[in-house]
């Protein structure tokens, strides 16, 4: 059992948990994730390790309530326990001194960008961060990102804070200004990662994306997380989750991620009825 030692509400639908998981905290590296199961009948869902504290033996999870399991998780409180946590899973991010790295996070994707940006900064990179959300209320981890970035830019779809528009507009502007950019890493909605990869491709700026296909076992056995990268089939859980954004078939990923929409809505409706 894994105890929730701290709960913080980051925005209406986004919660942060610090969970006691000493063995995972000991091994965790930026870019990796866990798979959790809330109870005996619960489904398995992957969440990124947004931070870890080896001394306290805790890992941080930041999640958005989008369906049954994440809503159920969001209702848990400090002191409650999660039945299973498997991890750390996936390959760690490749952290080295690239020079100047632009870290682009959208929505809840800012959470997985944070440990990578932090590790890149510690490795000696100049870190320019661009974070975005639909509106100011949904923008998360601004102070934390500010702290570990040399430069922070903010974008919101409705203009409530920062640039009125998309994170990709800011990246395009930096490129147009002739800023030296050696690498880009971007995590967020698939469409955002597709657009960001499209911005950098003509300039040949290496762009790493972290893919979020539906996962079940997280160990390369079920094939559920199949993605197409450079015309090859890869399993995001063991071959990724990070890949070269210029090679990813994003349209295929978007299509595969909606395979169970009807069943997911049904599960959520049933869960809401149960809670009434
Ligand atoms: P549902 O209503 O069941 O599903 C809503 C949508 O979530 C689906 O349409 C699908 O796109 C996605 N989803 C559903 N089940 C799964 C599954 N088993 N695996 C992957 N995606 C699924 N979300 C966060 O908020 N924070 C994170 O740090 C985070 N990290 C992730 C890391 C990885 C490697 C992956 C693959 C996904 C990550 N996600 C993260 C997405 C998260 O797993 C889904 O939001 C969650 O599984 C939704 O479950 P649900 O039952 O609440 O919603
Ligand atoms: Fe089963 Fe990747 S989640 S193979
Ligand atoms: Mg679900």
mmCIF file of C-alpha atoms and ligand atoms in Angstrom:
data_model
loop_
_atom_site.group_PDB
_atom_site.id
_atom_site.type_symbol
_atom_site.label_atom_id
_atom_site.label_comp_id
_atom_site.label_asym_id
_atom_site.label_seq_id
_atom_site.Cartn_x
_atom_site.Cartn_y
_atom_site.Cartn_z
ATOM 1 C CA UNK A 1 0.000 0.000 0.000
ATOM 2 C CA UNK A 2 1.225 3.490 -0.856
ATOM 3 C CA UNK A 3 0.213 6.307 1.475
ATOM 4 C CA UNK A 4 -0.674 9.779 0.185
ATOM 5 C CA UNK A 5 1.389 12.047 2.424
ATOM 6 C CA UNK A 6 0.483 15.364 0.818
ATOM 7 C CA UNK A 7 -2.375 16.583 -1.356
ATOM 8 C CA UNK A 8 -2.438 19.932 -3.113
ATOM 9 C CA UNK A 9 -5.117 21.262 -5.437
ATOM 10 C CA UNK A 10 -3.351 22.960 -8.348
ATOM 11 C CA UNK A 11 -6.480 23.943 -10.265
ATOM 12 C CA UNK A 12 -10.109 22.930 -10.478
ATOM 13 C CA UNK A 13 -9.333 19.564 -12.078
ATOM 14 C CA UNK A 14 -5.610 19.140 -11.423
ATOM 15 C CA UNK A 15 -4.315 17.653 -8.179
ATOM 16 C CA UNK A 16 -0.816 17.011 -6.855
ATOM 17 C CA UNK A 17 -0.091 14.076 -4.566
ATOM 18 C CA UNK A 18 3.102 13.192 -2.774
ATOM 19 C CA UNK A 19 3.028 9.463 -2.229
ATOM 20 C CA UNK A 20 5.245 7.396 0.012
ATOM 21 C CA UNK A 21 7.029 4.930 -2.292
ATOM 22 C CA UNK A 22 10.659 4.636 -1.101
ATOM 23 C CA UNK A 23 11.791 1.956 -3.573
ATOM 24 C CA UNK A 24 10.403 3.883 -6.565
ATOM 25 C CA UNK A 25 11.802 7.205 -5.255
ATOM 26 C CA UNK A 26 15.237 5.586 -4.899
ATOM 27 C CA UNK A 27 15.385 4.616 -8.599
ATOM 28 C CA UNK A 28 13.208 7.248 -10.305
ATOM 29 C CA UNK A 29 14.677 9.460 -13.004
ATOM 30 C CA UNK A 30 13.203 12.340 -15.003
ATOM 31 C CA UNK A 31 10.972 11.107 -17.824
ATOM 32 C CA UNK A 32 9.768 7.914 -16.123
ATOM 33 C CA UNK A 33 6.274 6.970 -15.002
ATOM 34 C CA UNK A 34 4.359 4.626 -12.719
ATOM 35 C CA UNK A 35 1.231 2.542 -13.259
ATOM 36 C CA UNK A 36 -1.246 2.562 -10.412
ATOM 37 C CA UNK A 37 -4.307 0.609 -9.397
ATOM 38 C CA UNK A 38 -6.584 2.094 -6.782
ATOM 39 C CA UNK A 39 -8.248 -1.080 -5.549
ATOM 40 C CA UNK A 40 -8.787 -4.761 -6.404
ATOM 41 C CA UNK A 41 -11.295 -3.951 -9.145
ATOM 42 C CA UNK A 42 -9.496 -0.860 -10.384
ATOM 43 C CA UNK A 43 -8.038 -0.392 -13.867
ATOM 44 C CA UNK A 44 -4.342 0.313 -14.331
ATOM 45 C CA UNK A 45 -3.444 3.876 -15.346
ATOM 46 C CA UNK A 46 -0.044 5.441 -16.058
ATOM 47 C CA UNK A 47 1.036 8.726 -14.461
ATOM 48 C CA UNK A 48 4.381 10.472 -14.849
ATOM 49 C CA UNK A 49 6.709 10.814 -11.880
ATOM 50 C CA UNK A 50 6.557 14.613 -11.704
ATOM 51 C CA UNK A 51 9.183 14.785 -8.970
ATOM 52 C CA UNK A 52 10.838 12.563 -6.397
ATOM 53 C CA UNK A 53 12.546 12.933 -3.049
ATOM 54 C CA UNK A 54 14.975 10.109 -2.366
ATOM 55 C CA UNK A 55 15.554 11.149 1.269
ATOM 56 C CA UNK A 56 11.863 11.270 2.199
ATOM 57 C CA UNK A 57 11.088 8.279 -0.023
ATOM 58 C CA UNK A 58 8.268 10.077 -1.824
ATOM 59 C CA UNK A 59 7.249 10.590 -5.438
ATOM 60 C CA UNK A 60 5.032 13.356 -6.782
ATOM 61 C CA UNK A 61 2.117 12.695 -9.100
ATOM 62 C CA UNK A 62 0.203 15.480 -10.838
ATOM 63 C CA UNK A 63 -2.957 14.442 -12.616
ATOM 64 C CA UNK A 64 -5.982 15.879 -14.305
ATOM 65 C CA UNK A 65 -9.400 14.436 -13.555
ATOM 66 C CA UNK A 66 -10.597 13.352 -16.981
ATOM 67 C CA UNK A 67 -12.523 10.144 -16.297
ATOM 68 C CA UNK A 68 -13.473 7.511 -13.756
ATOM 69 C CA UNK A 69 -10.094 6.520 -12.314
ATOM 70 C CA UNK A 70 -8.546 9.987 -12.129
ATOM 71 C CA UNK A 71 -11.778 11.374 -10.578
ATOM 72 C CA UNK A 72 -11.749 8.580 -7.995
ATOM 73 C CA UNK A 73 -8.067 9.292 -7.319
ATOM 74 C CA UNK A 74 -8.797 13.012 -6.919
ATOM 75 C CA UNK A 75 -11.251 12.259 -4.129
ATOM 76 C CA UNK A 76 -8.550 10.547 -2.055
ATOM 77 C CA UNK A 77 -7.098 12.501 0.836
ATOM 78 C CA UNK A 78 -3.855 12.696 2.802
ATOM 79 C CA UNK A 79 -3.469 9.472 4.786
ATOM 80 C CA UNK A 80 -5.390 7.366 2.224
ATOM 81 C CA UNK A 81 -3.560 4.527 0.525
ATOM 82 C CA UNK A 82 -3.257 3.466 -3.122
ATOM 83 C CA UNK A 83 -3.294 -0.321 -3.561
ATOM 84 C CA UNK A 84 -0.556 -0.774 -6.220
ATOM 85 C CA UNK A 85 2.133 1.416 -7.746
ATOM 86 C CA UNK A 86 4.434 -0.202 -10.301
ATOM 87 C CA UNK A 87 7.545 1.657 -11.361
ATOM 88 C CA UNK A 88 9.644 3.414 -12.249
ATOM 89 C CA UNK A 89 8.665 2.419 -15.807
ATOM 90 C CA UNK A 90 9.852 3.636 -19.197
ATOM 91 C CA UNK A 91 13.220 5.000 -20.205
ATOM 92 C CA UNK A 92 14.582 8.063 -18.438
ATOM 93 C CA UNK A 93 15.015 11.263 -20.457
ATOM 94 C CA UNK A 94 18.429 11.665 -22.046
ATOM 95 C CA UNK A 95 19.917 14.391 -19.903
ATOM 96 C CA UNK A 96 23.115 16.058 -21.071
ATOM 97 C CA UNK A 97 24.450 19.511 -21.799
ATOM 98 C CA UNK A 98 22.937 20.328 -25.196
ATOM 99 C CA UNK A 99 23.449 24.100 -24.852
ATOM 100 C CA UNK A 100 20.080 25.835 -25.016
ATOM 101 C CA UNK A 101 16.989 23.691 -24.567
ATOM 102 C CA UNK A 102 13.414 24.891 -24.937
ATOM 103 C CA UNK A 103 10.979 22.957 -22.697
ATOM 104 C CA UNK A 104 7.389 23.260 -23.871
ATOM 105 C CA UNK A 105 4.547 22.044 -21.633
ATOM 106 C CA UNK A 106 0.820 22.281 -22.217
ATOM 107 C CA UNK A 107 -2.002 21.680 -19.732
ATOM 108 C CA UNK A 108 -1.205 18.884 -17.308
ATOM 109 C CA UNK A 109 1.844 18.189 -19.528
ATOM 110 C CA UNK A 110 3.670 20.921 -17.604
ATOM 111 C CA UNK A 111 3.968 18.406 -14.733
ATOM 112 C CA UNK A 112 6.080 15.845 -16.651
ATOM 113 C CA UNK A 113 8.120 18.655 -18.256
ATOM 114 C CA UNK A 114 9.131 19.967 -14.821
ATOM 115 C CA UNK A 115 11.549 17.191 -13.693
ATOM 116 C CA UNK A 116 13.120 17.079 -17.165
ATOM 117 C CA UNK A 117 13.649 20.860 -17.262
ATOM 118 C CA UNK A 118 15.093 20.695 -13.739
ATOM 119 C CA UNK A 119 17.508 17.892 -14.684
ATOM 120 C CA UNK A 120 18.519 19.721 -17.899
ATOM 121 C CA UNK A 121 19.245 22.864 -15.878
ATOM 122 C CA UNK A 122 21.340 20.877 -13.385
ATOM 123 C CA UNK A 123 23.271 19.401 -16.353
ATOM 124 C CA UNK A 124 24.336 22.912 -17.372
ATOM 125 C CA UNK A 125 21.847 23.779 -20.097
ATOM 126 C CA UNK A 126 20.276 27.174 -20.598
ATOM 127 C CA UNK A 127 16.610 26.311 -20.105
ATOM 128 C CA UNK A 128 13.919 28.359 -21.829
ATOM 129 C CA UNK A 129 10.484 27.158 -20.728
ATOM 130 C CA UNK A 130 7.185 27.802 -22.457
ATOM 131 C CA UNK A 131 4.100 26.692 -20.561
ATOM 132 C CA UNK A 132 0.475 27.005 -21.541
ATOM 133 C CA UNK A 133 -3.096 26.184 -20.653
ATOM 134 C CA UNK A 134 -6.612 26.996 -21.768
ATOM 135 C CA UNK A 135 -6.853 29.785 -19.151
ATOM 136 C CA UNK A 136 -4.983 31.169 -16.117
ATOM 137 C CA UNK A 137 -6.963 28.990 -13.689
ATOM 138 C CA UNK A 138 -5.706 25.858 -15.444
ATOM 139 C CA UNK A 139 -2.073 26.939 -15.623
ATOM 140 C CA UNK A 140 -0.008 24.795 -13.242
ATOM 141 C CA UNK A 141 3.472 24.875 -11.681
ATOM 142 C CA UNK A 142 4.302 28.407 -12.885
ATOM 143 C CA UNK A 143 6.457 29.276 -9.833
ATOM 144 C CA UNK A 144 8.210 25.891 -9.901
ATOM 145 C CA UNK A 145 9.010 26.264 -13.621
ATOM 146 C CA UNK A 146 10.166 29.853 -13.066
ATOM 147 C CA UNK A 147 12.611 28.682 -10.413
ATOM 148 C CA UNK A 148 14.427 26.176 -12.633
ATOM 149 C CA UNK A 149 14.279 28.089 -15.933
ATOM 150 C CA UNK A 150 16.546 30.821 -17.243
ATOM 151 C CA UNK A 151 13.552 32.240 -19.077
ATOM 152 C CA UNK A 152 9.843 31.483 -18.721
ATOM 153 C CA UNK A 153 7.120 32.277 -21.254
ATOM 154 C CA UNK A 154 3.410 31.736 -20.672
ATOM 155 C CA UNK A 155 0.557 31.326 -23.151
ATOM 156 C CA UNK A 156 -3.168 30.874 -22.608
ATOM 157 C CA UNK A 157 -5.820 30.126 -25.211
ATOM 158 C CA UNK A 158 -8.058 32.906 -23.837
ATOM 159 C CA UNK A 159 -5.284 35.430 -23.098
ATOM 160 C CA UNK A 160 -6.129 35.540 -19.360
ATOM 161 C CA UNK A 161 -2.392 35.490 -18.651
ATOM 162 C CA UNK A 162 0.667 35.749 -20.880
ATOM 163 C CA UNK A 163 0.518 35.452 -24.655
ATOM 164 C CA UNK A 164 -2.997 35.148 -26.073
ATOM 165 C CA UNK A 165 -2.558 32.032 -28.174
ATOM 166 C CA UNK A 166 -0.521 28.869 -28.251
ATOM 167 C CA UNK A 167 2.846 27.794 -26.844
ATOM 168 C CA UNK A 168 3.897 27.011 -30.419
ATOM 169 C CA UNK A 169 3.459 30.732 -31.358
ATOM 170 C CA UNK A 170 6.064 31.663 -28.737
ATOM 171 C CA UNK A 171 8.453 28.967 -29.965
ATOM 172 C CA UNK A 172 8.038 30.211 -33.559
ATOM 173 C CA UNK A 173 8.770 33.773 -32.365
ATOM 174 C CA UNK A 174 11.982 32.664 -30.604
ATOM 175 C CA UNK A 175 13.087 30.909 -33.809
ATOM 176 C CA UNK A 176 12.181 33.969 -35.928
ATOM 177 C CA UNK A 177 14.235 36.167 -33.587
ATOM 178 C CA UNK A 178 17.243 33.995 -34.442
ATOM 179 C CA UNK A 179 17.650 32.616 -30.918
ATOM 180 C CA UNK A 180 20.026 29.701 -30.712
ATOM 181 C CA UNK A 181 18.048 26.550 -29.840
ATOM 182 C CA UNK A 182 19.851 23.210 -29.670
ATOM 183 C CA UNK A 183 16.974 20.988 -28.579
ATOM 184 C CA UNK A 184 13.254 21.160 -27.832
ATOM 185 C CA UNK A 185 11.313 18.898 -25.513
ATOM 186 C CA UNK A 186 7.552 19.060 -25.519
ATOM 187 C CA UNK A 187 4.854 17.291 -23.489
ATOM 188 C CA UNK A 188 1.133 17.924 -23.562
ATOM 189 C CA UNK A 189 -1.927 17.145 -25.660
ATOM 190 C CA UNK A 190 -1.038 15.111 -28.759
ATOM 191 C CA UNK A 191 -2.179 17.900 -31.068
ATOM 192 C CA UNK A 192 0.141 20.349 -29.283
ATOM 193 C CA UNK A 193 3.134 18.006 -29.602
ATOM 194 C CA UNK A 194 2.291 17.561 -33.299
ATOM 195 C CA UNK A 195 2.177 21.332 -33.888
ATOM 196 C CA UNK A 196 5.395 21.989 -31.925
ATOM 197 C CA UNK A 197 7.188 19.242 -33.882
ATOM 198 C CA UNK A 198 5.871 20.836 -37.085
ATOM 199 C CA UNK A 199 7.310 24.235 -36.053
ATOM 200 C CA UNK A 200 10.828 22.889 -35.456
ATOM 201 C CA UNK A 201 11.040 20.413 -38.345
ATOM 202 C CA UNK A 202 11.894 22.934 -41.124
ATOM 203 C CA UNK A 203 14.775 24.233 -38.994
ATOM 204 C CA UNK A 204 16.100 20.767 -38.125
ATOM 205 C CA UNK A 205 15.881 21.426 -34.378
ATOM 206 C CA UNK A 206 15.794 18.030 -32.625
ATOM 207 C CA UNK A 207 12.451 17.751 -30.850
ATOM 208 C CA UNK A 208 11.623 15.161 -28.213
ATOM 209 C CA UNK A 209 8.006 14.325 -27.399
ATOM 210 C CA UNK A 210 6.645 12.114 -24.612
ATOM 211 C CA UNK A 211 3.825 9.958 -25.947
ATOM 212 C CA UNK A 212 0.697 9.050 -23.996
ATOM 213 C CA UNK A 213 -1.013 6.111 -25.717
ATOM 214 C CA UNK A 214 -3.343 3.859 -23.744
ATOM 215 C CA UNK A 215 -1.239 1.557 -21.578
ATOM 216 C CA UNK A 216 -2.191 -1.572 -19.693
ATOM 217 C CA UNK A 217 0.792 -3.516 -18.319
ATOM 218 C CA UNK A 218 3.509 -0.931 -18.988
ATOM 219 C CA UNK A 219 6.122 -3.642 -19.510
ATOM 220 C CA UNK A 220 5.932 -4.387 -23.240
ATOM 221 C CA UNK A 221 3.609 -7.392 -23.081
ATOM 222 C CA UNK A 222 0.108 -6.276 -24.145
ATOM 223 C CA UNK A 223 0.858 -4.149 -27.210
ATOM 224 C CA UNK A 224 -1.799 -1.616 -26.168
ATOM 225 C CA UNK A 225 0.636 1.299 -26.309
ATOM 226 C CA UNK A 226 1.698 0.620 -29.919
ATOM 227 C CA UNK A 227 2.812 3.797 -31.736
ATOM 228 C CA UNK A 228 4.302 4.367 -35.176
ATOM 229 C CA UNK A 229 7.642 6.159 -35.204
ATOM 230 C CA UNK A 230 9.617 6.506 -38.451
ATOM 231 C CA UNK A 231 7.352 3.845 -40.049
ATOM 232 C CA UNK A 232 8.328 1.364 -37.343
ATOM 233 C CA UNK A 233 6.057 -0.005 -34.631
ATOM 234 C CA UNK A 234 7.222 0.858 -31.132
ATOM 235 C CA UNK A 235 5.802 0.174 -27.697
ATOM 236 C CA UNK A 236 5.754 3.489 -25.863
ATOM 237 C CA UNK A 237 6.068 1.858 -22.423
ATOM 238 C CA UNK A 238 9.387 0.119 -23.080
ATOM 239 C CA UNK A 239 10.770 1.874 -26.181
ATOM 240 C CA UNK A 240 9.698 5.329 -24.926
ATOM 241 C CA UNK A 241 7.789 7.198 -23.701
ATOM 242 C CA UNK A 242 10.087 9.764 -25.390
ATOM 243 C CA UNK A 243 10.576 9.735 -29.155
ATOM 244 C CA UNK A 244 11.825 11.986 -31.942
ATOM 245 C CA UNK A 245 8.799 14.193 -32.643
ATOM 246 C CA UNK A 246 9.745 14.557 -36.315
ATOM 247 C CA UNK A 247 9.232 10.818 -36.823
ATOM 248 C CA UNK A 248 6.005 10.210 -34.864
ATOM 249 C CA UNK A 249 2.721 9.437 -36.612
ATOM 250 C CA UNK A 250 0.591 11.701 -34.392
ATOM 251 C CA UNK A 251 -2.628 11.204 -36.386
ATOM 252 C CA UNK A 252 -2.465 7.462 -35.760
ATOM 253 C CA UNK A 253 -1.894 8.088 -32.030
ATOM 254 C CA UNK A 254 -4.866 10.467 -31.827
ATOM 255 C CA UNK A 255 -7.069 7.884 -33.534
ATOM 256 C CA UNK A 256 -5.922 5.053 -31.246
ATOM 257 C CA UNK A 257 -6.454 7.160 -28.117
ATOM 258 C CA UNK A 258 -10.171 7.495 -28.863
ATOM 259 C CA UNK A 259 -10.755 3.726 -29.282
ATOM 260 C CA UNK A 260 -12.541 3.347 -25.962
ATOM 261 C CA UNK A 261 -14.269 6.743 -25.678
ATOM 262 C CA UNK A 262 -17.752 5.207 -25.478
ATOM 263 C CA UNK A 263 -16.757 2.703 -22.770
ATOM 264 C CA UNK A 264 -14.881 5.416 -20.838
ATOM 265 C CA UNK A 265 -17.945 7.720 -20.875
ATOM 266 C CA UNK A 266 -20.131 4.832 -19.722
ATOM 267 C CA UNK A 267 -17.723 4.032 -16.872
ATOM 268 C CA UNK A 268 -17.776 7.699 -15.805
ATOM 269 C CA UNK A 269 -21.590 7.872 -15.918
ATOM 270 C CA UNK A 270 -21.871 4.715 -13.807
ATOM 271 C CA UNK A 271 -19.319 6.058 -11.356
ATOM 272 C CA UNK A 272 -21.235 9.364 -11.007
ATOM 273 C CA UNK A 273 -24.471 7.428 -10.326
ATOM 274 C CA UNK A 274 -22.681 5.333 -7.700
ATOM 275 C CA UNK A 275 -21.451 8.518 -5.988
ATOM 276 C CA UNK A 276 -24.912 10.125 -5.785
HETATM 277 P P1 LIG B 1 -10.919 7.668 -18.943
HETATM 278 O O1 LIG B 1 -12.253 8.297 -19.092
HETATM 279 O O2 LIG B 1 -10.857 6.188 -18.747
HETATM 280 O O3 LIG B 1 -10.028 8.048 -20.185
HETATM 281 C C1 LIG B 1 -9.864 9.392 -20.635
HETATM 282 C C2 LIG B 1 -8.734 9.432 -21.644
HETATM 283 O O4 LIG B 1 -7.508 9.119 -20.959
HETATM 284 C C3 LIG B 1 -8.840 8.354 -22.733
HETATM 285 O O5 LIG B 1 -9.590 8.785 -23.825
HETATM 286 C C4 LIG B 1 -7.403 8.048 -23.070
HETATM 287 O O6 LIG B 1 -6.908 8.998 -23.984
HETATM 288 C C5 LIG B 1 -6.695 8.242 -21.736
HETATM 289 N N1 LIG B 1 -6.560 6.961 -21.035
HETATM 290 C C6 LIG B 1 -7.538 6.200 -20.484
HETATM 291 N N2 LIG B 1 -7.039 5.057 -19.964
HETATM 292 C C7 LIG B 1 -5.709 5.104 -20.191
HETATM 293 C C8 LIG B 1 -4.623 4.211 -19.894
HETATM 294 N N3 LIG B 1 -4.800 3.050 -19.293
HETATM 295 N N4 LIG B 1 -3.387 4.591 -20.308
HETATM 296 C C9 LIG B 1 -3.155 5.777 -20.918
HETATM 297 N N5 LIG B 1 -4.144 6.649 -21.222
HETATM 298 C C10 LIG B 1 -5.391 6.327 -20.860
HETATM 299 N N6 LIG B 1 -2.209 12.114 -17.059
HETATM 300 C C11 LIG B 1 -2.066 13.025 -16.073
HETATM 301 O O7 LIG B 1 -3.041 13.706 -15.702
HETATM 302 N N7 LIG B 1 -0.852 13.245 -15.473
HETATM 303 C C12 LIG B 1 0.256 12.549 -15.827
HETATM 304 O O8 LIG B 1 1.334 12.744 -15.246
HETATM 305 C C13 LIG B 1 0.122 11.570 -16.866
HETATM 306 N N8 LIG B 1 1.186 10.858 -17.262
HETATM 307 C C14 LIG B 1 1.027 9.908 -18.220
HETATM 308 C C15 LIG B 1 2.161 9.180 -18.600
HETATM 309 C C16 LIG B 1 2.069 8.220 -19.575
HETATM 310 C C17 LIG B 1 3.293 7.437 -19.956
HETATM 311 C C18 LIG B 1 0.814 7.998 -20.217
HETATM 312 C C19 LIG B 1 0.716 6.955 -21.277
HETATM 313 C C20 LIG B 1 -0.310 8.708 -19.848
HETATM 314 C C21 LIG B 1 -0.221 9.668 -18.847
HETATM 315 N N9 LIG B 1 -1.319 10.416 -18.428
HETATM 316 C C22 LIG B 1 -1.163 11.370 -17.448
HETATM 317 C C23 LIG B 1 -2.673 10.162 -18.941
HETATM 318 C C24 LIG B 1 -3.484 9.330 -17.924
HETATM 319 O O9 LIG B 1 -2.953 8.017 -17.860
HETATM 320 C C25 LIG B 1 -4.966 9.296 -18.317
HETATM 321 O O10 LIG B 1 -5.496 10.592 -18.226
HETATM 322 C C26 LIG B 1 -5.747 8.363 -17.415
HETATM 323 O O11 LIG B 1 -5.413 7.026 -17.670
HETATM 324 C C27 LIG B 1 -7.248 8.572 -17.613
HETATM 325 O O12 LIG B 1 -7.955 7.604 -16.866
HETATM 326 P P2 LIG B 1 -9.475 7.838 -16.465
HETATM 327 O O13 LIG B 1 -10.073 6.506 -16.100
HETATM 328 O O14 LIG B 1 -9.602 8.898 -15.443
HETATM 329 O O15 LIG B 1 -10.158 8.424 -17.763
HETATM 330 FE FE1 LIG B 2 1.396 -3.049 -22.729
HETATM 331 FE FE2 LIG B 2 3.075 -1.115 -23.485
HETATM 332 S S1 LIG B 2 1.431 -0.973 -22.109
HETATM 333 S S2 LIG B 2 2.987 -3.131 -24.213
HETATM 334 MG MG1 LIG B 3 -10.549 4.885 -17.271
#
